[in-house]
PDB file of C-alpha atoms and ligand atoms in Angstrom:
ATOM      1  CA  UNK A   1      40.578 -26.308 -21.453  1.00  0.00           C
ATOM      2  CA  UNK A   2      42.294 -25.296 -24.669  1.00  0.00           C
ATOM      3  CA  UNK A   3      40.804 -22.363 -26.501  1.00  0.00           C
ATOM      4  CA  UNK A   4      41.294 -20.135 -29.502  1.00  0.00           C
ATOM      5  CA  UNK A   5      40.095 -16.508 -29.542  1.00  0.00           C
ATOM      6  CA  UNK A   6      39.210 -15.450 -33.045  1.00  0.00           C
ATOM      7  CA  UNK A   7      38.056 -12.036 -34.229  1.00  0.00           C
ATOM      8  CA  UNK A   8      39.206  -8.804 -35.817  1.00  0.00           C
ATOM      9  CA  UNK A   9      41.903  -6.665 -34.227  1.00  0.00           C
ATOM     10  CA  UNK A  10      40.366  -4.589 -31.442  1.00  0.00           C
ATOM     11  CA  UNK A  11      37.515  -7.036 -30.777  1.00  0.00           C
ATOM     12  CA  UNK A  12      38.579  -7.322 -27.138  1.00  0.00           C
ATOM     13  CA  UNK A  13      40.272 -10.728 -27.307  1.00  0.00           C
ATOM     14  CA  UNK A  14      43.279  -9.711 -25.239  1.00  0.00           C
ATOM     15  CA  UNK A  15      41.192  -7.944 -22.601  1.00  0.00           C
ATOM     16  CA  UNK A  16      39.009 -11.016 -22.124  1.00  0.00           C
ATOM     17  CA  UNK A  17      41.894 -13.463 -22.283  1.00  0.00           C
ATOM     18  CA  UNK A  18      43.668 -11.730 -19.404  1.00  0.00           C
ATOM     19  CA  UNK A  19      40.578 -12.011 -17.179  1.00  0.00           C
ATOM     20  CA  UNK A  20      39.534 -15.525 -18.148  1.00  0.00           C
ATOM     21  CA  UNK A  21      43.023 -17.032 -17.987  1.00  0.00           C
ATOM     22  CA  UNK A  22      43.460 -15.705 -14.450  1.00  0.00           C
ATOM     23  CA  UNK A  23      40.114 -16.997 -13.315  1.00  0.00           C
ATOM     24  CA  UNK A  24      40.564 -20.418 -14.886  1.00  0.00           C
ATOM     25  CA  UNK A  25      44.241 -20.740 -14.072  1.00  0.00           C
ATOM     26  CA  UNK A  26      45.198 -21.347 -17.684  1.00  0.00           C
ATOM     27  CA  UNK A  27      47.894 -19.770 -19.837  1.00  0.00           C
ATOM     28  CA  UNK A  28      47.234 -16.719 -21.963  1.00  0.00           C
ATOM     29  CA  UNK A  29      49.311 -17.014 -25.122  1.00  0.00           C
ATOM     30  CA  UNK A  30      49.022 -13.864 -27.202  1.00  0.00           C
ATOM     31  CA  UNK A  31      50.949 -14.118 -30.449  1.00  0.00           C
ATOM     32  CA  UNK A  32      51.101 -10.325 -30.740  1.00  0.00           C
ATOM     33  CA  UNK A  33      52.447  -9.943 -27.184  1.00  0.00           C
ATOM     34  CA  UNK A  34      55.039 -12.661 -27.695  1.00  0.00           C
ATOM     35  CA  UNK A  35      56.142 -11.083 -30.977  1.00  0.00           C
ATOM     36  CA  UNK A  36      56.364  -7.598 -29.428  1.00  0.00           C
ATOM     37  CA  UNK A  37      58.414  -9.015 -26.577  1.00  0.00           C
ATOM     38  CA  UNK A  38      60.794 -10.519 -29.136  1.00  0.00           C
ATOM     39  CA  UNK A  39      61.060  -7.184 -30.948  1.00  0.00           C
ATOM     40  CA  UNK A  40      61.830  -5.456 -27.650  1.00  0.00           C
ATOM     41  CA  UNK A  41      64.529  -7.966 -26.755  1.00  0.00           C
ATOM     42  CA  UNK A  42      65.996  -7.854 -30.251  1.00  0.00           C
ATOM     43  CA  UNK A  43      65.864 -11.625 -30.831  1.00  0.00           C
ATOM     44  CA  UNK A  44      66.146 -13.203 -34.291  1.00  0.00           C
ATOM     45  CA  UNK A  45      62.371 -13.635 -34.390  1.00  0.00           C
ATOM     46  CA  UNK A  46      61.917 -10.016 -33.332  1.00  0.00           C
ATOM     47  CA  UNK A  47      64.252  -8.711 -36.016  1.00  0.00           C
ATOM     48  CA  UNK A  48      62.439 -10.651 -38.730  1.00  0.00           C
ATOM     49  CA  UNK A  49      58.934  -9.855 -37.465  1.00  0.00           C
ATOM     50  CA  UNK A  50      59.250  -6.110 -36.887  1.00  0.00           C
ATOM     51  CA  UNK A  51      58.821  -4.806 -40.428  1.00  0.00           C
ATOM     52  CA  UNK A  52      55.715  -6.923 -41.016  1.00  0.00           C
ATOM     53  CA  UNK A  53      54.167  -5.796 -37.735  1.00  0.00           C
ATOM     54  CA  UNK A  54      54.872  -2.119 -38.348  1.00  0.00           C
ATOM     55  CA  UNK A  55      53.153  -2.356 -41.725  1.00  0.00           C
ATOM     56  CA  UNK A  56      50.168  -4.242 -40.325  1.00  0.00           C
ATOM     57  CA  UNK A  57      50.958  -7.350 -42.341  1.00  0.00           C
ATOM     58  CA  UNK A  58      51.064 -10.888 -41.021  1.00  0.00           C
ATOM     59  CA  UNK A  59      54.392 -12.328 -39.977  1.00  0.00           C
ATOM     60  CA  UNK A  60      55.226 -15.422 -42.126  1.00  0.00           C
ATOM     61  CA  UNK A  61      53.229 -18.502 -41.155  1.00  0.00           C
ATOM     62  CA  UNK A  62      56.030 -20.934 -40.435  1.00  0.00           C
ATOM     63  CA  UNK A  63      57.734 -18.512 -38.098  1.00  0.00           C
ATOM     64  CA  UNK A  64      54.694 -17.911 -35.896  1.00  0.00           C
ATOM     65  CA  UNK A  65      53.680 -21.572 -35.948  1.00  0.00           C
ATOM     66  CA  UNK A  66      57.077 -22.651 -34.684  1.00  0.00           C
ATOM     67  CA  UNK A  67      57.126 -19.899 -32.084  1.00  0.00           C
ATOM     68  CA  UNK A  68      53.671 -20.781 -30.762  1.00  0.00           C
ATOM     69  CA  UNK A  69      54.346 -24.493 -30.745  1.00  0.00           C
ATOM     70  CA  UNK A  70      57.548 -23.940 -28.758  1.00  0.00           C
ATOM     71  CA  UNK A  71      55.631 -21.761 -26.319  1.00  0.00           C
ATOM     72  CA  UNK A  72      52.926 -24.388 -25.839  1.00  0.00           C
ATOM     73  CA  UNK A  73      55.451 -27.185 -25.418  1.00  0.00           C
ATOM     74  CA  UNK A  74      57.471 -25.291 -22.842  1.00  0.00           C
ATOM     75  CA  UNK A  75      54.409 -24.327 -20.768  1.00  0.00           C
ATOM     76  CA  UNK A  76      52.513 -26.361 -18.206  1.00  0.00           C
ATOM     77  CA  UNK A  77      50.454 -28.493 -20.584  1.00  0.00           C
ATOM     78  CA  UNK A  78      48.069 -29.753 -17.917  1.00  0.00           C
ATOM     79  CA  UNK A  79      46.765 -26.279 -17.288  1.00  0.00           C
ATOM     80  CA  UNK A  80      45.386 -25.563 -20.721  1.00  0.00           C
ATOM     81  CA  UNK A  81      45.660 -22.333 -22.659  1.00  0.00           C
ATOM     82  CA  UNK A  82      44.031 -19.547 -24.604  1.00  0.00           C
ATOM     83  CA  UNK A  83      45.534 -18.876 -28.021  1.00  0.00           C
ATOM     84  CA  UNK A  84      44.849 -15.176 -28.548  1.00  0.00           C
ATOM     85  CA  UNK A  85      45.309 -13.992 -32.122  1.00  0.00           C
ATOM     86  CA  UNK A  86      46.497 -17.346 -33.375  1.00  0.00           C
ATOM     87  CA  UNK A  87      45.882 -19.027 -35.771  1.00  0.00           C
ATOM     88  CA  UNK A  88      45.211 -16.239 -38.260  1.00  0.00           C
ATOM     89  CA  UNK A  89      45.432 -18.066 -41.577  1.00  0.00           C
ATOM     90  CA  UNK A  90      43.991 -21.344 -42.783  1.00  0.00           C
ATOM     91  CA  UNK A  91      47.525 -22.671 -43.149  1.00  0.00           C
ATOM     92  CA  UNK A  92      48.316 -21.851 -39.507  1.00  0.00           C
ATOM     93  CA  UNK A  93      45.040 -23.434 -38.377  1.00  0.00           C
ATOM     94  CA  UNK A  94      45.581 -26.711 -40.227  1.00  0.00           C
ATOM     95  CA  UNK A  95      49.170 -26.965 -39.120  1.00  0.00           C
ATOM     96  CA  UNK A  96      48.584 -26.202 -35.447  1.00  0.00           C
ATOM     97  CA  UNK A  97      45.583 -28.533 -35.327  1.00  0.00           C
ATOM     98  CA  UNK A  98      47.690 -31.373 -36.706  1.00  0.00           C
ATOM     99  CA  UNK A  99      50.530 -30.678 -34.272  1.00  0.00           C
ATOM    100  CA  UNK A 100      48.249 -30.370 -31.242  1.00  0.00           C
ATOM    101  CA  UNK A 101      46.480 -33.563 -32.224  1.00  0.00           C
ATOM    102  CA  UNK A 102      49.862 -35.328 -32.224  1.00  0.00           C
ATOM    103  CA  UNK A 103      50.581 -33.981 -28.758  1.00  0.00           C
ATOM    104  CA  UNK A 104      47.169 -35.135 -27.544  1.00  0.00           C
ATOM    105  CA  UNK A 105      46.214 -31.492 -26.874  1.00  0.00           C
ATOM    106  CA  UNK A 106      43.456 -30.668 -29.375  1.00  0.00           C
ATOM    107  CA  UNK A 107      41.564 -27.365 -29.233  1.00  0.00           C
ATOM    108  CA  UNK A 108      38.295 -27.754 -27.281  1.00  0.00           C
ATOM    109  CA  UNK A 109      36.635 -24.527 -28.216  1.00  0.00           C
ATOM    110  CA  UNK A 110      36.990 -21.533 -30.512  1.00  0.00           C
ATOM    111  CA  UNK A 111      35.327 -18.269 -29.532  1.00  0.00           C
ATOM    112  CA  UNK A 112      34.538 -15.924 -32.359  1.00  0.00           C
ATOM    113  CA  UNK A 113      34.258 -12.296 -31.239  1.00  0.00           C
ATOM    114  CA  UNK A 114      31.845 -10.951 -33.840  1.00  0.00           C
ATOM    115  CA  UNK A 115      32.482  -7.215 -33.838  1.00  0.00           C
ATOM    116  CA  UNK A 116      31.425  -4.329 -36.078  1.00  0.00           C
ATOM    117  CA  UNK A 117      33.970  -2.281 -37.985  1.00  0.00           C
ATOM    118  CA  UNK A 118      32.922   0.939 -36.216  1.00  0.00           C
ATOM    119  CA  UNK A 119      33.546  -0.630 -32.820  1.00  0.00           C
ATOM    120  CA  UNK A 120      36.890  -2.007 -33.847  1.00  0.00           C
ATOM    121  CA  UNK A 121      38.134   1.318 -35.210  1.00  0.00           C
ATOM    122  CA  UNK A 122      37.150   3.283 -32.106  1.00  0.00           C
ATOM    123  CA  UNK A 123      38.667   0.618 -29.854  1.00  0.00           C
ATOM    124  CA  UNK A 124      41.981   0.531 -31.679  1.00  0.00           C
ATOM    125  CA  UNK A 125      42.395   4.292 -31.981  1.00  0.00           C
ATOM    126  CA  UNK A 126      41.729   4.691 -28.243  1.00  0.00           C
ATOM    127  CA  UNK A 127      43.812   1.738 -27.071  1.00  0.00           C
ATOM    128  CA  UNK A 128      46.720   2.461 -24.740  1.00  0.00           C
ATOM    129  CA  UNK A 129      49.177   0.012 -23.212  1.00  0.00           C
ATOM    130  CA  UNK A 130      51.514   0.147 -20.255  1.00  0.00           C
ATOM    131  CA  UNK A 131      55.177   0.251 -21.300  1.00  0.00           C
ATOM    132  CA  UNK A 132      56.124  -1.524 -18.133  1.00  0.00           C
ATOM    133  CA  UNK A 133      53.560  -4.275 -17.436  1.00  0.00           C
ATOM    134  CA  UNK A 134      51.563  -4.424 -20.688  1.00  0.00           C
ATOM    135  CA  UNK A 135      48.203  -3.640 -19.034  1.00  0.00           C
ATOM    136  CA  UNK A 136      45.560  -2.590 -21.529  1.00  0.00           C
ATOM    137  CA  UNK A 137      43.428   0.608 -21.362  1.00  0.00           C
ATOM    138  CA  UNK A 138      41.113   2.618 -23.551  1.00  0.00           C
ATOM    139  CA  UNK A 139      41.028   6.408 -23.329  1.00  0.00           C
ATOM    140  CA  UNK A 140      37.204   6.458 -23.260  1.00  0.00           C
ATOM    141  CA  UNK A 141      35.968   2.929 -22.476  1.00  0.00           C
ATOM    142  CA  UNK A 142      38.499   1.863 -19.863  1.00  0.00           C
ATOM    143  CA  UNK A 143      40.480   4.931 -18.867  1.00  0.00           C
ATOM    144  CA  UNK A 144      43.212   4.786 -16.249  1.00  0.00           C
ATOM    145  CA  UNK A 145      42.578   6.743 -13.047  1.00  0.00           C
ATOM    146  CA  UNK A 146      45.295   9.195 -13.995  1.00  0.00           C
ATOM    147  CA  UNK A 147      45.741  10.061 -17.664  1.00  0.00           C
ATOM    148  CA  UNK A 148      48.756   8.410 -19.256  1.00  0.00           C
ATOM    149  CA  UNK A 149      49.658   6.418 -16.139  1.00  0.00           C
ATOM    150  CA  UNK A 150      49.099   2.713 -15.452  1.00  0.00           C
ATOM    151  CA  UNK A 151      46.796   1.973 -12.466  1.00  0.00           C
ATOM    152  CA  UNK A 152      48.597  -1.252 -11.721  1.00  0.00           C
ATOM    153  CA  UNK A 153      52.244  -0.239 -11.739  1.00  0.00           C
ATOM    154  CA  UNK A 154      52.502   3.500 -12.366  1.00  0.00           C
ATOM    155  CA  UNK A 155      54.164   2.850 -15.746  1.00  0.00           C
ATOM    156  CA  UNK A 156      53.793   5.160 -18.715  1.00  0.00           C
ATOM    157  CA  UNK A 157      51.009   4.431 -21.214  1.00  0.00           C
ATOM    158  CA  UNK A 158      51.691   4.442 -24.945  1.00  0.00           C
ATOM    159  CA  UNK A 159      49.871   3.963 -28.216  1.00  0.00           C
ATOM    160  CA  UNK A 160      50.981   1.050 -30.358  1.00  0.00           C
ATOM    161  CA  UNK A 161      52.641   2.176 -33.572  1.00  0.00           C
ATOM    162  CA  UNK A 162      50.320  -0.062 -35.602  1.00  0.00           C
ATOM    163  CA  UNK A 163      47.233   1.459 -33.939  1.00  0.00           C
ATOM    164  CA  UNK A 164      47.404   4.415 -36.345  1.00  0.00           C
ATOM    165  CA  UNK A 165      44.399   4.988 -38.649  1.00  0.00           C
ATOM    166  CA  UNK A 166      46.279   3.907 -41.745  1.00  0.00           C
ATOM    167  CA  UNK A 167      47.723   0.702 -40.311  1.00  0.00           C
ATOM    168  CA  UNK A 168      44.384  -0.166 -38.705  1.00  0.00           C
ATOM    169  CA  UNK A 169      42.788  -0.101 -42.166  1.00  0.00           C
ATOM    170  CA  UNK A 170      45.532  -2.350 -43.460  1.00  0.00           C
ATOM    171  CA  UNK A 171      45.094  -4.807 -40.585  1.00  0.00           C
ATOM    172  CA  UNK A 172      41.340  -4.962 -41.100  1.00  0.00           C
ATOM    173  CA  UNK A 173      41.945  -5.753 -44.773  1.00  0.00           C
ATOM    174  CA  UNK A 174      44.313  -8.538 -43.778  1.00  0.00           C
ATOM    175  CA  UNK A 175      41.729  -9.873 -41.338  1.00  0.00           C
ATOM    176  CA  UNK A 176      39.014  -9.897 -43.994  1.00  0.00           C
ATOM    177  CA  UNK A 177      41.124 -11.566 -46.614  1.00  0.00           C
ATOM    178  CA  UNK A 178      43.079 -14.079 -44.530  1.00  0.00           C
ATOM    179  CA  UNK A 179      41.592 -14.654 -41.092  1.00  0.00           C
ATOM    180  CA  UNK A 180      37.834 -14.463 -41.506  1.00  0.00           C
ATOM    181  CA  UNK A 181      37.710 -17.775 -43.338  1.00  0.00           C
ATOM    182  CA  UNK A 182      38.728 -19.518 -40.132  1.00  0.00           C
ATOM    183  CA  UNK A 183      35.186 -18.981 -38.858  1.00  0.00           C
ATOM    184  CA  UNK A 184      33.917 -21.478 -41.429  1.00  0.00           C
ATOM    185  CA  UNK A 185      36.801 -23.842 -40.801  1.00  0.00           C
ATOM    186  CA  UNK A 186      36.069 -24.104 -37.070  1.00  0.00           C
ATOM    187  CA  UNK A 187      32.302 -24.056 -37.542  1.00  0.00           C
ATOM    188  CA  UNK A 188      32.654 -27.163 -39.648  1.00  0.00           C
ATOM    189  CA  UNK A 189      34.625 -28.814 -36.876  1.00  0.00           C
ATOM    190  CA  UNK A 190      31.688 -27.955 -34.613  1.00  0.00           C
ATOM    191  CA  UNK A 191      33.762 -26.231 -31.938  1.00  0.00           C
ATOM    192  CA  UNK A 192      32.868 -22.621 -32.786  1.00  0.00           C
ATOM    193  CA  UNK A 193      31.039 -20.396 -30.283  1.00  0.00           C
ATOM    194  CA  UNK A 194      30.047 -16.940 -31.392  1.00  0.00           C
ATOM    195  CA  UNK A 195      29.514 -13.923 -29.172  1.00  0.00           C
ATOM    196  CA  UNK A 196      29.032 -10.209 -29.694  1.00  0.00           C
ATOM    197  CA  UNK A 197      32.314  -8.395 -29.265  1.00  0.00           C
ATOM    198  CA  UNK A 198      30.407  -5.088 -29.420  1.00  0.00           C
ATOM    199  CA  UNK A 199      28.949  -5.618 -25.949  1.00  0.00           C
ATOM    200  CA  UNK A 200      30.330  -4.209 -22.717  1.00  0.00           C
ATOM    201  CA  UNK A 201      33.331  -6.068 -21.374  1.00  0.00           C
ATOM    202  CA  UNK A 202      31.457  -7.559 -18.395  1.00  0.00           C
ATOM    203  CA  UNK A 203      28.685  -8.879 -20.667  1.00  0.00           C
ATOM    204  CA  UNK A 204      31.225 -10.490 -22.999  1.00  0.00           C
ATOM    205  CA  UNK A 205      33.028 -11.959 -20.037  1.00  0.00           C
ATOM    206  CA  UNK A 206      29.889 -13.530 -18.606  1.00  0.00           C
ATOM    207  CA  UNK A 207      29.042 -15.140 -21.931  1.00  0.00           C
ATOM    208  CA  UNK A 208      32.570 -16.386 -22.354  1.00  0.00           C
ATOM    209  CA  UNK A 209      32.668 -17.880 -18.909  1.00  0.00           C
ATOM    210  CA  UNK A 210      29.387 -19.725 -19.384  1.00  0.00           C
ATOM    211  CA  UNK A 211      30.455 -21.011 -22.822  1.00  0.00           C
ATOM    212  CA  UNK A 212      33.774 -22.227 -21.547  1.00  0.00           C
ATOM    213  CA  UNK A 213      32.004 -24.345 -18.961  1.00  0.00           C
ATOM    214  CA  UNK A 214      29.503 -25.958 -21.239  1.00  0.00           C
ATOM    215  CA  UNK A 215      31.302 -26.427 -24.503  1.00  0.00           C
ATOM    216  CA  UNK A 216      33.463 -29.489 -24.373  1.00  0.00           C
ATOM    217  CA  UNK A 217      34.673 -31.553 -27.235  1.00  0.00           C
ATOM    218  CA  UNK A 218      32.589 -34.734 -27.309  1.00  0.00           C
TER     219      UNK A 218
HETATM  220  P1  ADP B 301      45.551  -7.106 -32.881  1.00  0.00           P
HETATM  221  O1  ADP B 301      44.795  -8.202 -32.208  1.00  0.00           O
HETATM  222  O2  ADP B 301      45.293  -5.778 -32.301  1.00  0.00           O
HETATM  223  O3  ADP B 301      45.486  -7.152 -34.360  1.00  0.00           O
HETATM  224  P2  ADP B 301      48.065  -8.426 -32.305  1.00  0.00           P
HETATM  225  O4  ADP B 301      48.796  -7.896 -31.151  1.00  0.00           O
HETATM  226  O5  ADP B 301      47.347  -9.705 -32.181  1.00  0.00           O
HETATM  227  O6  ADP B 301      47.096  -7.272 -32.729  1.00  0.00           O
HETATM  228  O7  ADP B 301      49.029  -8.552 -33.552  1.00  0.00           O
HETATM  229  C1  ADP B 301      49.935  -7.526 -33.913  1.00  0.00           C
HETATM  230  C2  ADP B 301      50.729  -7.933 -35.145  1.00  0.00           C
HETATM  231  O8  ADP B 301      51.502  -9.105 -34.856  1.00  0.00           O
HETATM  232  C3  ADP B 301      49.902  -8.308 -36.369  1.00  0.00           C
HETATM  233  O9  ADP B 301      49.516  -7.178 -37.130  1.00  0.00           O
HETATM  234  C4  ADP B 301      50.887  -9.207 -37.114  1.00  0.00           C
HETATM  235  O10 ADP B 301      51.896  -8.450 -37.770  1.00  0.00           O
HETATM  236  C5  ADP B 301      51.545  -9.970 -35.977  1.00  0.00           C
HETATM  237  N1  ADP B 301      50.810 -11.207 -35.664  1.00  0.00           N
HETATM  238  C6  ADP B 301      50.088 -11.467 -34.549  1.00  0.00           C
HETATM  239  N2  ADP B 301      49.539 -12.690 -34.595  1.00  0.00           N
HETATM  240  C7  ADP B 301      49.917 -13.237 -35.783  1.00  0.00           C
HETATM  241  C8  ADP B 301      49.679 -14.479 -36.437  1.00  0.00           C
HETATM  242  N3  ADP B 301      48.922 -15.443 -35.881  1.00  0.00           N
HETATM  243  N4  ADP B 301      50.226 -14.660 -37.649  1.00  0.00           N
HETATM  244  C9  ADP B 301      51.002 -13.738 -38.229  1.00  0.00           C
HETATM  245  N5  ADP B 301      51.265 -12.542 -37.685  1.00  0.00           N
HETATM  246  C10 ADP B 301      50.735 -12.288 -36.466  1.00  0.00           C
HETATM  247  P1  ADP B 302      42.242  -7.368 -29.324  1.00  0.00           P
HETATM  248  O1  ADP B 302      43.122  -8.159 -28.428  1.00  0.00           O
HETATM  249  O2  ADP B 302      41.089  -8.160 -29.874  1.00  0.00           O
HETATM  250  O3  ADP B 302      43.007  -6.668 -30.412  1.00  0.00           O
HETATM  251  P2  ADP B 302      41.939  -5.590 -27.017  1.00  0.00           P
HETATM  252  O4  ADP B 302      41.562  -6.517 -25.927  1.00  0.00           O
HETATM  253  O5  ADP B 302      43.324  -5.075 -27.037  1.00  0.00           O
HETATM  254  O6  ADP B 302      41.564  -6.217 -28.450  1.00  0.00           O
HETATM  255  O7  ADP B 302      40.922  -4.365 -26.951  1.00  0.00           O
HETATM  256  C1  ADP B 302      41.016  -3.240 -27.818  1.00  0.00           C
HETATM  257  C2  ADP B 302      40.699  -1.960 -27.049  1.00  0.00           C
HETATM  258  O8  ADP B 302      39.320  -1.926 -26.668  1.00  0.00           O
HETATM  259  C3  ADP B 302      41.470  -1.791 -25.750  1.00  0.00           C
HETATM  260  O9  ADP B 302      41.800  -0.434 -25.611  1.00  0.00           O
HETATM  261  C4  ADP B 302      40.497  -2.237 -24.650  1.00  0.00           C
HETATM  262  O10 ADP B 302      40.732  -1.528 -23.444  1.00  0.00           O
HETATM  263  C5  ADP B 302      39.146  -1.879 -25.253  1.00  0.00           C
HETATM  264  N1  ADP B 302      38.081  -2.861 -24.976  1.00  0.00           N
HETATM  265  C6  ADP B 302      38.216  -4.194 -24.916  1.00  0.00           C
HETATM  266  N2  ADP B 302      37.017  -4.795 -24.715  1.00  0.00           N
HETATM  267  C7  ADP B 302      36.098  -3.796 -24.672  1.00  0.00           C
HETATM  268  C8  ADP B 302      34.662  -3.781 -24.521  1.00  0.00           C
HETATM  269  N3  ADP B 302      33.952  -4.915 -24.411  1.00  0.00           N
HETATM  270  N4  ADP B 302      34.052  -2.585 -24.512  1.00  0.00           N
HETATM  271  C9  ADP B 302      34.762  -1.456 -24.667  1.00  0.00           C
HETATM  272  N5  ADP B 302      36.097  -1.395 -24.827  1.00  0.00           N
HETATM  273  C10 ADP B 302      36.773  -2.562 -24.840  1.00  0.00           C
HETATM  274 ZN1   ZN B 303      51.597  -1.114 -15.798  1.00  0.00          ZN
END
């Protein structure tokens, strides 16, 4: 199963991808996570990407396409994958579709997390991540047992720099102007499944799990 998770920042794509990828034994490939890892390690990609990410702008298309393609190629291709937060522009979508087609690994299903702006803003402002293992929390919706401390590894929780009110607004603008049009692109290909990202995480998960078992490319 090869999937794309599409939706605004804060829709819950990463949260769901972690759970579903574990259950299905497929790879979770988050473009944002891979980029942040590169920034942390100070790689060439990281150095180039950082300023865009801090401002809430998209990293240049060709850079992320190459990075994601390399990641897919170096992974266990039999297993399948979830592309989380990629593609994010029509250019990225067309390019990755063509490349995956060549590899005989076309996308089977695209899940669109339809989510209201109010939800997204409250999710992003309350989001906290573990510095150590990357686990994802929310101060109100999914709080850790002990404030500021990761349940899984005891690591310190932090707020992403781009989860500030101002950068959130910027990112939502970028989503509306560059990413939203992918909904139509994938709907036309007849592989789009829509669900409500506003729902509780377990409800979203159930829907996702059912969809991923019944939607197959014909
Ligand atoms: P969120 O889902 O909360 O918006 P991500 O972690 O997916 O955040 O992305 C963080 C940042 O990484 C984006 O604001 C952007 O700068 C960069 N990024 C992630 N995915 C892409 C992509 N497909 N194309 C270009 N830039 C990306
Ligand atoms: P995305 O990857 O789409 O940017 P995340 O998965 O990081 O979004 O989720 C954003 C924030 O919302 C996180 O703090 C997460 O804990 C929380 N969250 C995710 N899904 C839900 C949900 N269904 N209900 C409430 N909070 C959620
Ligand atoms: Zn942790």
